[in-house]
Coordinates of C-alpha atoms in Angstrom, one line a residue:
M900 CA -35.0 -2.5 3.9
A901 CA -31.8 -2.8 5.7
A902 CA -31.8 -5.4 8.6
R903 CA -31.6 -4.0 12.0
T904 CA -28.4 -4.6 14.0
S905 CA -28.4 -5.9 17.5
T906 CA -26.2 -3.9 19.9
R907 CA -24.7 -7.0 21.5
P908 CA -20.7 -6.5 21.4
G909 CA -20.2 -9.3 19.2
N910 CA -22.9 -8.5 16.7
A911 CA -21.7 -4.8 16.9
E912 CA -18.3 -5.7 15.7
A913 CA -19.7 -7.9 13.2
S914 CA -21.9 -5.0 11.7
R915 CA -18.7 -2.8 11.8
E916 CA -16.9 -4.8 9.8
R917 CA -19.5 -5.5 7.2
L918 CA -19.9 -1.7 6.8
I919 CA -15.9 -1.7 6.4
D920 CA -16.1 -4.3 3.7
S921 CA -18.8 -2.9 1.9
A922 CA -17.3 0.6 1.9
I923 CA -14.1 -0.6 0.7
S924 CA -16.0 -2.2 -2.4
L925 CA -18.2 0.4 -3.2
F926 CA -15.8 3.3 -2.7
G927 CA -13.2 1.4 -4.9
E928 CA -16.0 0.6 -7.6
H929 CA -17.8 4.0 -7.6
G930 CA -15.7 6.6 -5.7
Y931 CA -16.7 8.3 -2.7
A932 CA -18.9 10.9 -3.6
A933 CA -21.0 8.6 -5.9
T934 CA -21.4 6.2 -3.1
G935 CA -24.5 6.9 -0.8
I936 CA -24.7 5.9 2.8
G937 CA -27.9 4.0 1.7
A938 CA -26.1 2.0 -0.7
I939 CA -23.4 1.1 1.8
C940 CA -25.8 -0.2 4.5
E941 CA -28.1 -2.1 1.8
R942 CA -25.0 -4.1 0.6
A943 CA -23.9 -4.7 4.2
G944 CA -27.4 -5.6 5.1
I945 CA -27.4 -3.1 8.5
A946 CA -29.4 -0.2 9.3
K947 CA -28.3 3.4 8.7
T948 CA -28.1 4.1 12.3
A949 CA -25.4 1.6 12.5
L950 CA -23.3 3.5 10.3
Y951 CA -23.6 6.7 12.4
H952 CA -23.2 4.6 15.7
H953 CA -19.8 3.3 14.5
F954 CA -18.6 6.0 12.5
G955 CA -20.2 9.2 13.2
S956 CA -20.5 10.1 9.3
K957 CA -19.7 9.0 6.1
E958 CA -16.5 10.8 6.0
G959 CA -15.5 8.8 9.3
L960 CA -16.6 5.6 7.5
L961 CA -13.9 6.8 4.8
A962 CA -10.9 7.3 7.2
E963 CA -11.7 3.9 8.9
V964 CA -11.7 2.4 5.3
I965 CA -8.3 3.9 4.5
E966 CA -7.0 2.4 8.0
Q967 CA -8.3 -1.0 7.2
F968 CA -6.9 -0.8 3.4
E969 CA -3.7 0.1 5.0
T970 CA -3.3 -3.1 7.1
L971 CA -4.7 -5.5 4.4
W972 CA -2.4 -4.1 1.9
I973 CA 0.8 -3.9 3.9
E974 CA 0.2 -7.2 5.4
R975 CA -0.1 -8.7 2.0
L976 CA 2.9 -7.2 0.8
Q977 CA 5.0 -8.3 3.7
K978 CA 3.9 -11.9 3.6
R979 CA 5.1 -12.3 0.0
V980 CA 8.3 -10.1 0.3
Y981 CA 9.7 -11.6 3.7
L982 CA 10.2 -15.1 1.8
Q983 CA 13.0 -13.4 0.1
P984 CA 16.5 -14.0 1.4
G985 CA 18.1 -10.8 0.0
V986 CA 17.6 -7.1 -0.9
E987 CA 17.8 -7.4 -4.4
D988 CA 15.3 -10.5 -4.2
R989 CA 13.1 -8.5 -1.8
I990 CA 12.7 -5.4 -4.0
E991 CA 11.9 -7.2 -6.9
A992 CA 9.4 -9.5 -5.0
L993 CA 7.8 -6.4 -3.9
L994 CA 7.4 -4.6 -7.1
R995 CA 6.1 -7.8 -8.5
S996 CA 3.8 -8.4 -5.5
W997 CA 2.5 -4.8 -5.3
L998 CA 1.6 -5.2 -9.1
E999 CA -0.2 -8.5 -8.5
I1000 CA -2.2 -7.3 -5.4
S1001 CA -3.4 -4.3 -7.4
R1002 CA -4.5 -6.8 -10.4
E1003 CA -6.2 -9.2 -7.7
S1004 CA -7.8 -6.5 -5.8
P1005 CA -7.9 -3.5 -7.5
H1006 CA -10.0 -1.4 -4.9
L1007 CA -6.8 -1.6 -2.7
W1008 CA -5.1 0.6 -5.0
R1009 CA -8.0 2.8 -5.8
L1010 CA -9.0 3.8 -2.6
P1011 CA -6.2 6.0 -1.4
L1012 CA -6.6 7.6 -5.2
V1013 CA -10.1 8.4 -4.7
A1014 CA -9.7 9.6 -1.1
H1015 CA -6.9 11.7 -2.1
L1016 CA -8.8 13.2 -5.0
E1017 CA -12.2 13.6 -3.6
Q1018 CA -11.7 14.2 0.1
A1019 CA -8.1 15.2 1.1
G1020 CA -8.6 18.6 0.3
N1021 CA -11.5 18.8 2.4
S1022 CA -11.1 16.5 5.5
E1023 CA -8.2 16.8 8.0
R1024 CA -9.3 13.3 9.3
V1025 CA -8.9 11.9 5.8
R1026 CA -5.5 13.6 5.2
N1027 CA -4.2 12.3 8.5
A1028 CA -5.5 8.7 7.6
L1029 CA -3.7 8.8 4.2
R1030 CA -0.6 10.2 5.8
K1031 CA -0.7 7.2 8.1
V1032 CA -1.0 4.8 5.3
W1033 CA 2.0 6.0 3.4
K1034 CA 4.1 6.4 6.6
R1035 CA 3.6 2.9 7.4
A1036 CA 4.4 1.7 3.9
E1037 CA 7.6 3.3 3.9
E1038 CA 8.5 2.3 7.4
A1039 CA 7.6 -1.3 6.0
I1040 CA 10.0 -1.0 3.5
V1041 CA 12.8 0.6 5.6
Q1042 CA 12.6 -2.2 7.9
G1043 CA 12.6 -4.6 5.2
I1044 CA 15.9 -3.4 3.9
E1045 CA 17.6 -3.0 7.1
D1046 CA 16.6 -6.3 8.3
T1047 CA 18.2 -8.0 5.3
I1048 CA 21.4 -6.1 5.4
G1049 CA 21.7 -6.3 9.4
R1050 CA 22.3 -2.7 9.9
P1051 CA 20.6 0.8 9.3
L1052 CA 21.4 2.9 6.4
P1053 CA 20.7 6.9 6.0
D1054 CA 18.0 8.2 4.4
L1055 CA 16.2 5.0 3.4
D1056 CA 12.9 6.9 3.8
L1057 CA 13.8 8.6 0.7
V1058 CA 14.2 5.2 -1.2
A1059 CA 11.0 4.0 0.4
G1060 CA 9.3 7.2 -0.7
T1061 CA 10.6 6.9 -4.2
L1062 CA 9.5 3.2 -4.5
V1063 CA 5.8 4.1 -3.3
S1064 CA 5.7 6.9 -5.7
G1065 CA 6.9 5.0 -8.5
M1066 CA 4.6 2.3 -8.1
Q1067 CA 1.5 4.3 -7.7
T1068 CA 2.2 6.0 -10.8
L1069 CA 3.0 2.7 -12.7
V1070 CA 0.0 1.1 -11.4
L1071 CA -2.2 4.1 -12.6
R1072 CA -0.8 4.2 -16.0
Q1073 CA -1.3 0.3 -16.4
A1074 CA -4.7 0.8 -15.4
T1075 CA -5.6 3.4 -17.9
H1076 CA -3.3 2.4 -20.8
P1077 CA -2.3 -1.4 -20.4
D1078 CA 1.1 -1.9 -22.2
P1079 CA 2.9 -5.1 -20.8
V1080 CA 6.2 -4.5 -22.6
R1081 CA 6.5 -1.2 -21.2
L1082 CA 5.7 -2.6 -17.9
E1083 CA 8.3 -4.7 -18.0
R1084 CA 11.0 -2.3 -18.6
E1085 CA 9.4 0.2 -16.2
L1086 CA 9.7 -2.6 -13.6
A1087 CA 13.0 -3.3 -14.2
E1088 CA 14.1 0.4 -14.4
L1089 CA 12.6 1.1 -10.7
A1090 CA 14.1 -2.1 -9.4
Q1091 CA 17.5 -1.0 -10.6
T1092 CA 17.1 2.4 -9.3
L1093 CA 16.1 1.1 -5.8
K1094 CA 19.2 -1.4 -6.0
L1095 CA 21.8 1.4 -6.7
A1096 CA 20.1 3.6 -4.3
V1097 CA 20.6 1.1 -1.5
W1098 CA 24.2 0.3 -2.9
I1099 CA 25.4 4.1 -2.6
R1100 CA 24.2 4.1 0.9
L1101 CA 26.4 1.1 2.1
P1102 CA 29.4 1.9 4.2
Y1103 CA 32.5 2.1 1.7
E1104 CA 34.3 -0.6 3.3
L1105 CA 31.2 -3.1 2.8
Q1106 CA 30.9 -1.8 -0.7
C1107 CA 34.8 -2.9 -1.3
A1108 CA 34.1 -6.0 0.5
I1109 CA 31.3 -7.0 -1.8
H1110 CA 32.7 -5.5 -4.9
S1111 CA 35.5 -8.2 -4.6
L1112 CA 32.7 -10.8 -5.0
G1113 CA 31.1 -9.4 -8.1
E1114 CA 29.5 -6.3 -9.7
P1115 CA 27.8 -3.7 -7.4
Q1116 CA 24.5 -4.4 -8.7
E1117 CA 24.8 -7.7 -7.4
A1118 CA 25.9 -6.5 -3.9
T1119 CA 22.3 -6.2 -2.4
T1120 CA 21.7 -9.9 -2.7
L1121 CA 24.0 -10.3 0.5
S1122 CA 22.3 -10.4 3.7

């Protein structure tokens, strides 16, 4: 039998976090539909009433899980990428780090996929949570590029969207059909596409100034 949870504020917050952690693991391992409330509460060691108290429903818990995923995933990426000095280095670090985190914590990329396939068509709350995830991811990428270049560029949200979509496809393909050789080629191709996308958005005078120092593909190494 699951343990009862105290209603004291400190214990309530701890029980909430344990439920989220349990749901992250179970949703990622088994999917949303195949994971029962009882299994989540049992793993968390918390009574079912606590889940309803904190989230209202299993669907509400899923929406919270997606937001928790967003924070964990984006923060981990940012910590690794911001160590790099230039746009080219940051793009390559972002792709590599995304792949590494997907391998280290596979539930972090499975969760949005599970939520999209199983619940996004049925739940406005889940759809909103997913929209927030991708919007924040794209905003973080745009900010990283602009911080490195030192100026805003047009339509960087499209560059960020291309990166997010490309990495989702790449990670999914590698999860189902691992191919290290193809993976390296795809990473290189995606990185080159993104570098060129940034390059063509630079002001012409800056392109000319940078071009005198090297090839266009080297331009984005400058901060």
